[in-house]
Amino acid sequence: MDLYQQKCEAPKKQGVRLGLVSGSGYGISFLALYCINSLCFYVGSWLIQKRIATFGEFFQVFFAITMTALAVSQTSAMAPDRNKAKDSAAYIFEILDSKPKIDSSSNEGAVLPIVHGHVEFQHVSFRYPTRPDIQIFSDLCLTISSGQTVALVGESESGKSTVISLIERFYDPDSGKVLLDQVDVRILKLSWLRQQMGLVSQEPVLFNETIRSNIAYGKTGEATEEEIITAAKAANAHNFISTLPQGYETSVGERGVQLSGGQKQRIAIARAILKDPKVLLLDEATSALDAESERVVQDALDSVMVNRTTVVVAHRLSMIKNADVIAVVKDGVIAERGRHETLMEISGGAYASLLAFHMSAN
């Protein structure tokens, strides 16, 4: 409480100072208004008495001056907001005039006639633009073969989710290359590149629309009824959707509040499947679910991962132990890679230590 009070001292003084300035300006403006009124009546009565002006002429002038004074007083009361409006307008125009380094609306770039889903990181170094003092990757090399499932594990903030961000080209590496089928992703058409990938994150983004619309959003253009139902069945979602009173026309609410965590994840999986992605990206897709929901969602994921290049970011053993390759991200590089059984045999290895830590924590 003492620390909170101490932190509030500066805003409190600023608020008092602003209140005094605003209140004084407001009071002075009304004082000026009443002084002008009294002066007008005094001068007007003298002019009428001397027959220099008529009663009607006096009130014409009086109302003109009164309305002007009222406008001036209201303007002075809003004077403190002028700087706020000025700063806000400057900020808005700065955003409108800014040119993003990665323009998702651009139609420039190449497209590949056939996508096999081979992903490769070649000596990638990367820092987030908002945190240039923290080195995420220093010399990351990682090869993900077509149709292979690769699980990324590591400590928090080690850069596991950053790998997915670089594959989707939310960011570009500072040095090195990210390749899709031996082609640098920076020369590919961005909208086409992302259409080849399906992303299922820890907290899926659902729009305040129907279930049908949220699933159909995954495909550019119109999705047919048959395609939507097929995707829902593959994601193990069709049965629970059919039990809802309005079925696929059920509104999910703001951010999907009408659905449980497992139901939201299965709709997100169906949306990802609808585009038939060559590369499936799973970023902690089951970490926020209870045991029962995790089992249902895991069954859905197991069925859709077949014959696709899959990158899995997860902490739970059930998500990673069956992966073709497990890669341990540590200190900006891949410290270890191999199957679960092979990595567990490395005495004092990074993977074995990490797994032992998580099991003891649980």
Coordinates of C-alpha atoms in Angstrom, one line a residue:
M1 CA 0.0 0.0 0.0
D2 CA 2.9 2.4 0.8
L3 CA 4.5 1.7 -2.5
Y4 CA 1.2 2.2 -4.3
Q5 CA 0.7 5.5 -2.5
Q6 CA 4.2 6.6 -3.4
K7 CA 3.5 5.8 -7.1
C8 CA 0.3 7.8 -7.1
E9 CA 1.9 11.0 -5.8
A10 CA 3.1 12.3 -9.1
P11 CA -0.3 11.7 -11.0
K12 CA -2.1 13.1 -8.0
K13 CA -0.1 16.4 -8.1
Q14 CA -0.5 16.6 -11.9
G15 CA -4.3 16.1 -11.5
V16 CA -4.6 18.8 -8.8
R17 CA -2.6 21.2 -11.0
L18 CA -4.7 20.5 -14.0
G19 CA -7.9 20.9 -11.9
L20 CA -6.8 24.3 -10.6
V21 CA -6.0 25.5 -14.1
S22 CA -9.2 24.2 -15.6
G23 CA -11.3 25.4 -12.7
S24 CA -9.7 28.9 -12.7
G25 CA -10.2 29.2 -16.4
Y26 CA -13.8 28.1 -16.1
G27 CA -14.5 30.6 -13.3
I28 CA -12.8 33.5 -15.0
S29 CA -14.8 32.9 -18.2
F30 CA -18.1 33.1 -16.3
L31 CA -16.9 36.2 -14.4
A32 CA -16.1 37.8 -17.7
L33 CA -19.6 36.8 -19.0
Y34 CA -21.5 38.4 -16.1
C35 CA -19.3 41.5 -16.1
I36 CA -20.0 42.0 -19.8
N37 CA -23.8 41.5 -19.1
S38 CA -23.7 44.2 -16.3
L39 CA -21.8 46.6 -18.5
C40 CA -24.2 46.1 -21.4
F41 CA -27.2 46.8 -19.2
Y42 CA -25.6 49.9 -17.7
V43 CA -24.6 51.4 -21.1
G44 CA -27.8 50.3 -22.7
S45 CA -30.0 52.0 -20.0
W46 CA -28.0 55.2 -20.4
L47 CA -28.3 55.1 -24.2
I48 CA -32.1 54.5 -24.0
Q49 CA -32.4 57.3 -21.4
K50 CA -30.6 59.7 -23.7
R51 CA -32.7 58.5 -26.6
I52 CA -29.5 57.6 -28.5
A53 CA -30.7 54.0 -29.0
T54 CA -34.1 52.3 -28.9
F55 CA -35.0 49.3 -26.7
G56 CA -35.0 46.9 -29.6
E57 CA -31.6 48.1 -30.9
F58 CA -30.1 47.7 -27.4
F59 CA -31.2 44.0 -27.2
Q60 CA -29.9 43.2 -30.6
V61 CA -26.5 44.3 -29.6
F62 CA -26.9 42.7 -26.1
F63 CA -27.7 39.2 -27.5
A64 CA -24.9 39.5 -30.1
I65 CA -22.3 40.3 -27.4
T66 CA -23.8 37.7 -24.9
M67 CA -23.6 34.8 -27.4
T68 CA -20.0 35.7 -28.4
A69 CA -19.0 35.8 -24.7
L70 CA -20.7 32.5 -24.1
A71 CA -18.8 30.9 -27.0
V72 CA -15.5 32.3 -25.7
S73 CA -16.2 31.0 -22.2
Q74 CA -17.0 27.5 -23.4
T75 CA -13.9 27.5 -25.6
S76 CA -11.6 28.4 -22.7
A77 CA -13.1 25.6 -20.6
M78 CA -12.0 23.1 -23.2
A79 CA -8.6 24.6 -23.7
P80 CA -6.8 21.8 -21.6
D81 CA -8.1 19.2 -24.1
R82 CA -6.5 21.0 -27.1
N83 CA -3.0 19.5 -26.6
K84 CA -4.6 16.0 -26.1
A85 CA -6.5 16.4 -29.4
K86 CA -3.3 17.6 -31.2
D87 CA -1.2 14.7 -29.9
S88 CA -3.9 12.2 -30.8
A89 CA -4.3 13.5 -34.3
A90 CA -0.5 13.4 -34.8
Y91 CA -0.4 9.8 -33.6
I92 CA -3.2 8.7 -35.9
F93 CA -1.6 10.3 -39.0
E94 CA 1.7 8.7 -38.0
I95 CA 0.1 5.3 -38.0
L96 CA -1.7 6.0 -41.3
D97 CA 1.5 7.2 -43.0
S98 CA 3.7 4.3 -41.7
K99 CA 4.9 1.7 -44.1
P100 CA 5.2 -1.8 -42.6
K101 CA 8.3 -3.8 -43.5
I102 CA 6.1 -6.9 -44.0
D103 CA 2.9 -5.8 -45.9
S104 CA 0.3 -8.5 -45.7
S105 CA -1.9 -6.7 -48.3
S106 CA 0.9 -6.8 -51.0
N107 CA 0.3 -8.9 -54.1
E108 CA 4.0 -9.0 -55.0
G109 CA 6.1 -12.1 -54.7
A110 CA 6.4 -15.6 -56.3
V111 CA 4.2 -18.6 -55.8
L112 CA 5.3 -22.3 -56.0
P113 CA 3.4 -24.6 -58.4
I114 CA 3.7 -27.5 -55.9
V115 CA 4.3 -27.3 -52.1
H116 CA 5.9 -30.2 -50.4
G117 CA 6.2 -28.6 -47.0
H118 CA 10.0 -28.8 -46.5
V119 CA 11.0 -26.1 -44.0
E120 CA 14.6 -25.1 -43.2
F121 CA 16.3 -22.5 -40.9
Q122 CA 19.8 -21.6 -42.1
H123 CA 22.0 -19.8 -39.5
V124 CA 19.1 -17.6 -38.3
S125 CA 19.8 -14.7 -35.9
F126 CA 16.9 -12.7 -34.6
R127 CA 15.9 -10.0 -32.1
Y128 CA 12.4 -8.6 -31.6
P129 CA 12.2 -5.0 -32.9
T130 CA 10.6 -4.0 -29.6
R131 CA 13.3 -5.7 -27.5
P132 CA 16.5 -5.1 -29.5
D133 CA 18.7 -5.8 -26.4
I134 CA 17.6 -9.4 -26.1
Q135 CA 19.1 -12.0 -28.5
I136 CA 16.4 -14.6 -29.2
F137 CA 18.4 -16.6 -31.9
S138 CA 22.1 -16.4 -32.5
D139 CA 22.8 -19.1 -35.0
L140 CA 19.7 -21.3 -35.3
C141 CA 19.9 -24.2 -37.8
L142 CA 16.8 -26.5 -38.1
T143 CA 15.6 -28.7 -40.9
I144 CA 12.0 -30.0 -41.0
S145 CA 11.5 -32.6 -43.8
S146 CA 8.2 -32.8 -45.7
G147 CA 5.5 -34.8 -43.8
Q148 CA 7.6 -34.8 -40.6
T149 CA 6.4 -33.9 -37.2
V150 CA 8.9 -31.8 -35.2
A151 CA 8.3 -30.8 -31.6
L152 CA 10.1 -27.8 -30.2
V153 CA 10.8 -27.8 -26.5
G154 CA 12.7 -25.5 -24.2
E155 CA 12.5 -23.2 -21.3
S156 CA 10.1 -20.2 -21.3
E157 CA 11.2 -17.3 -23.4
S158 CA 13.7 -19.6 -25.3
G159 CA 12.1 -18.8 -28.7
K160 CA 9.9 -21.8 -29.4
S161 CA 6.9 -19.7 -30.5
T162 CA 9.3 -17.4 -32.4
V163 CA 10.1 -20.2 -34.7
I164 CA 6.4 -20.4 -35.7
S165 CA 6.3 -16.6 -36.1
L166 CA 9.3 -16.7 -38.5
I167 CA 7.8 -19.5 -40.5
E168 CA 4.5 -17.6 -41.0
R169 CA 6.7 -14.5 -41.7
F170 CA 5.2 -12.3 -38.9
Y171 CA 8.9 -11.2 -38.6
D172 CA 12.0 -11.5 -40.8
P173 CA 15.3 -12.7 -39.4
D174 CA 18.1 -10.2 -38.8
S175 CA 20.4 -12.6 -40.6
G176 CA 20.2 -16.0 -42.2
K177 CA 17.3 -17.5 -44.1
V178 CA 14.0 -19.3 -43.6
L179 CA 13.2 -21.6 -46.5
L180 CA 10.1 -23.3 -47.8
D181 CA 11.0 -26.0 -50.3
Q182 CA 14.4 -24.5 -50.7
V183 CA 12.9 -21.0 -51.5
D184 CA 13.5 -18.0 -49.2
V185 CA 10.1 -17.1 -47.7
R186 CA 10.9 -13.4 -48.2
I187 CA 10.5 -13.6 -52.0
L188 CA 7.2 -15.5 -51.8
K189 CA 3.8 -13.8 -52.0
L190 CA 2.8 -13.3 -48.4
S191 CA -0.9 -14.0 -48.6
W192 CA -0.2 -17.2 -50.6
L193 CA 2.5 -18.3 -48.1
R194 CA 0.1 -18.0 -45.1
Q195 CA -2.6 -19.8 -47.1
Q196 CA -0.2 -22.9 -47.2
M197 CA -0.1 -22.9 -43.4
G198 CA -2.6 -23.6 -40.6
L199 CA -2.0 -22.2 -37.2
V200 CA -3.7 -23.4 -34.0
S201 CA -2.6 -21.4 -31.0
Q202 CA -3.1 -21.7 -27.2
E203 CA -6.0 -19.2 -27.2
P204 CA -7.7 -19.3 -30.6
V205 CA -9.2 -16.1 -32.0
L206 CA -12.9 -16.6 -32.7
F207 CA -15.1 -13.8 -34.1
N208 CA -18.6 -12.9 -32.9
E209 CA -20.2 -14.8 -35.7
T210 CA -21.7 -18.2 -36.3
I211 CA -19.7 -21.4 -36.1
R212 CA -20.0 -21.8 -39.8
S213 CA -18.5 -18.3 -40.5
N214 CA -15.6 -19.0 -38.1
I215 CA -14.7 -22.2 -39.8
A216 CA -15.2 -20.8 -43.3
Y217 CA -12.8 -17.9 -42.5
G218 CA -9.9 -20.3 -42.9
K219 CA -10.4 -20.5 -46.7
T220 CA -10.0 -17.6 -49.1
G221 CA -13.2 -17.3 -51.0
E222 CA -16.5 -19.2 -50.4
A223 CA -16.3 -22.6 -48.6
T224 CA -19.0 -25.1 -49.5
E225 CA -21.2 -26.8 -46.9
E226 CA -19.6 -30.1 -47.6
E227 CA -16.1 -28.7 -47.0
I228 CA -17.1 -27.1 -43.7
I229 CA -18.7 -30.3 -42.4
T230 CA -15.7 -32.5 -43.6
A231 CA -13.3 -30.1 -41.8
A232 CA -15.5 -30.2 -38.6
K233 CA -15.6 -34.0 -38.6
A234 CA -11.8 -34.2 -39.1
A235 CA -11.4 -31.8 -36.1
N236 CA -13.7 -34.0 -34.0
A237 CA -16.1 -31.1 -33.7
H238 CA -19.1 -32.1 -35.9
N239 CA -20.8 -34.2 -33.1
F240 CA -20.9 -31.4 -30.5
I241 CA -21.9 -28.8 -33.1
S242 CA -24.8 -31.0 -34.2
T243 CA -26.1 -31.2 -30.6
L244 CA -26.4 -27.4 -30.4
P245 CA -30.0 -26.0 -30.9
Q246 CA -28.9 -24.0 -34.0
G247 CA -26.1 -26.3 -35.1
Y248 CA -23.6 -24.5 -37.4
E249 CA -25.7 -21.3 -37.2
T250 CA -24.9 -21.0 -33.4
S251 CA -23.2 -17.7 -32.5
V252 CA -20.0 -18.2 -30.6
G253 CA -20.2 -14.8 -28.9
E254 CA -17.4 -12.3 -28.3
R255 CA -14.1 -14.2 -28.4
G256 CA -16.1 -17.4 -28.3
V257 CA -17.4 -17.0 -24.8
Q258 CA -20.4 -19.3 -25.5
L259 CA -18.1 -22.3 -26.0
S260 CA -15.8 -24.2 -23.7
G261 CA -12.0 -24.2 -24.2
G262 CA -12.0 -27.6 -25.9
Q263 CA -14.8 -26.6 -28.3
K264 CA -13.1 -23.4 -29.3
Q265 CA -9.9 -25.3 -30.0
R266 CA -11.7 -27.9 -32.2
I267 CA -13.3 -25.1 -34.2
A268 CA -9.9 -23.5 -34.6
I269 CA -8.5 -26.8 -35.8
A270 CA -11.4 -27.2 -38.3
R271 CA -10.7 -23.7 -39.6
A272 CA -7.0 -24.6 -40.1
I273 CA -7.9 -27.9 -41.8
L274 CA -10.3 -26.2 -44.2
K275 CA -7.5 -24.6 -46.1
D276 CA -5.8 -28.0 -46.4
P277 CA -2.4 -26.6 -45.2
K278 CA 0.9 -28.2 -46.2
V279 CA 2.4 -27.0 -43.0
L280 CA 0.5 -27.3 -39.7
L281 CA 1.7 -25.1 -36.8
L282 CA 0.6 -26.0 -33.2
D283 CA 1.5 -23.4 -30.6
E284 CA 0.6 -24.8 -27.1
A285 CA -2.7 -26.0 -28.6
T286 CA -3.7 -28.0 -25.6
S287 CA -1.9 -26.4 -22.7
A288 CA -5.0 -24.4 -21.4
L289 CA -7.3 -27.4 -21.4
D290 CA -8.4 -29.8 -18.7
A291 CA -7.6 -33.5 -19.1
E292 CA -10.8 -34.6 -20.8
S293 CA -10.8 -31.7 -23.3
E294 CA -7.1 -32.3 -24.0
R295 CA -7.8 -35.9 -24.8
V296 CA -10.5 -35.0 -27.3
V297 CA -8.5 -32.2 -28.9
Q298 CA -5.4 -34.4 -29.0
D299 CA -7.4 -37.1 -30.9
A300 CA -8.4 -34.4 -33.4
L301 CA -4.8 -33.2 -33.8
D302 CA -3.4 -36.8 -34.2
S303 CA -5.8 -37.4 -37.2
V304 CA -5.0 -34.1 -39.0
M305 CA -1.2 -34.3 -38.5
V306 CA -1.0 -37.3 -40.8
N307 CA 0.9 -36.6 -44.1
R308 CA 1.5 -32.9 -43.2
T309 CA 4.6 -31.1 -42.1
T310 CA 3.8 -30.3 -38.5
V311 CA 5.6 -28.0 -36.0
V312 CA 4.5 -28.5 -32.4
V313 CA 5.3 -26.2 -29.5
A314 CA 4.3 -27.9 -26.2
H315 CA 5.4 -28.7 -22.7
R316 CA 3.2 -31.8 -22.1
L317 CA 4.8 -35.2 -22.8
S318 CA 1.6 -36.4 -24.6
M319 CA 2.1 -33.8 -27.3
I320 CA 5.8 -34.4 -28.0
K321 CA 6.8 -38.0 -27.2
N322 CA 5.5 -39.4 -30.5
A323 CA 7.1 -36.7 -32.7
D324 CA 9.4 -37.8 -35.5
V325 CA 12.0 -35.3 -34.2
I326 CA 12.3 -33.4 -30.9
A327 CA 14.4 -30.2 -31.0
V328 CA 15.5 -28.5 -27.8
V329 CA 15.9 -24.8 -28.2
K330 CA 18.4 -23.3 -25.8
D331 CA 20.5 -20.2 -25.8
G332 CA 19.4 -19.2 -29.3
V333 CA 20.4 -22.5 -30.9
I334 CA 19.2 -26.1 -31.3
A335 CA 21.0 -27.8 -28.4
E336 CA 19.7 -31.3 -29.0
R337 CA 17.6 -33.1 -31.5
G338 CA 16.3 -36.7 -32.0
R339 CA 13.5 -39.0 -30.9
H340 CA 12.2 -39.1 -27.3
E341 CA 13.9 -42.4 -26.5
T342 CA 17.2 -41.3 -27.9
L343 CA 17.2 -37.9 -26.1
M344 CA 16.3 -39.6 -22.8
E345 CA 19.4 -41.8 -22.9
I346 CA 21.7 -38.7 -22.9
S347 CA 22.8 -38.4 -19.3
G348 CA 22.5 -34.8 -18.1
G349 CA 21.1 -33.8 -21.4
A350 CA 19.0 -30.7 -21.9
Y351 CA 15.9 -32.6 -22.9
A352 CA 16.0 -35.1 -20.0
S353 CA 16.6 -32.3 -17.5
L354 CA 13.8 -30.2 -18.9
L355 CA 11.4 -33.2 -18.8
A356 CA 12.4 -34.1 -15.2
F357 CA 11.8 -30.5 -14.1
H358 CA 8.3 -30.3 -15.6
M359 CA 7.3 -33.7 -14.2
S360 CA 8.5 -32.6 -10.7
A361 CA 6.6 -29.3 -11.1
N362 CA 3.4 -31.2 -12.0

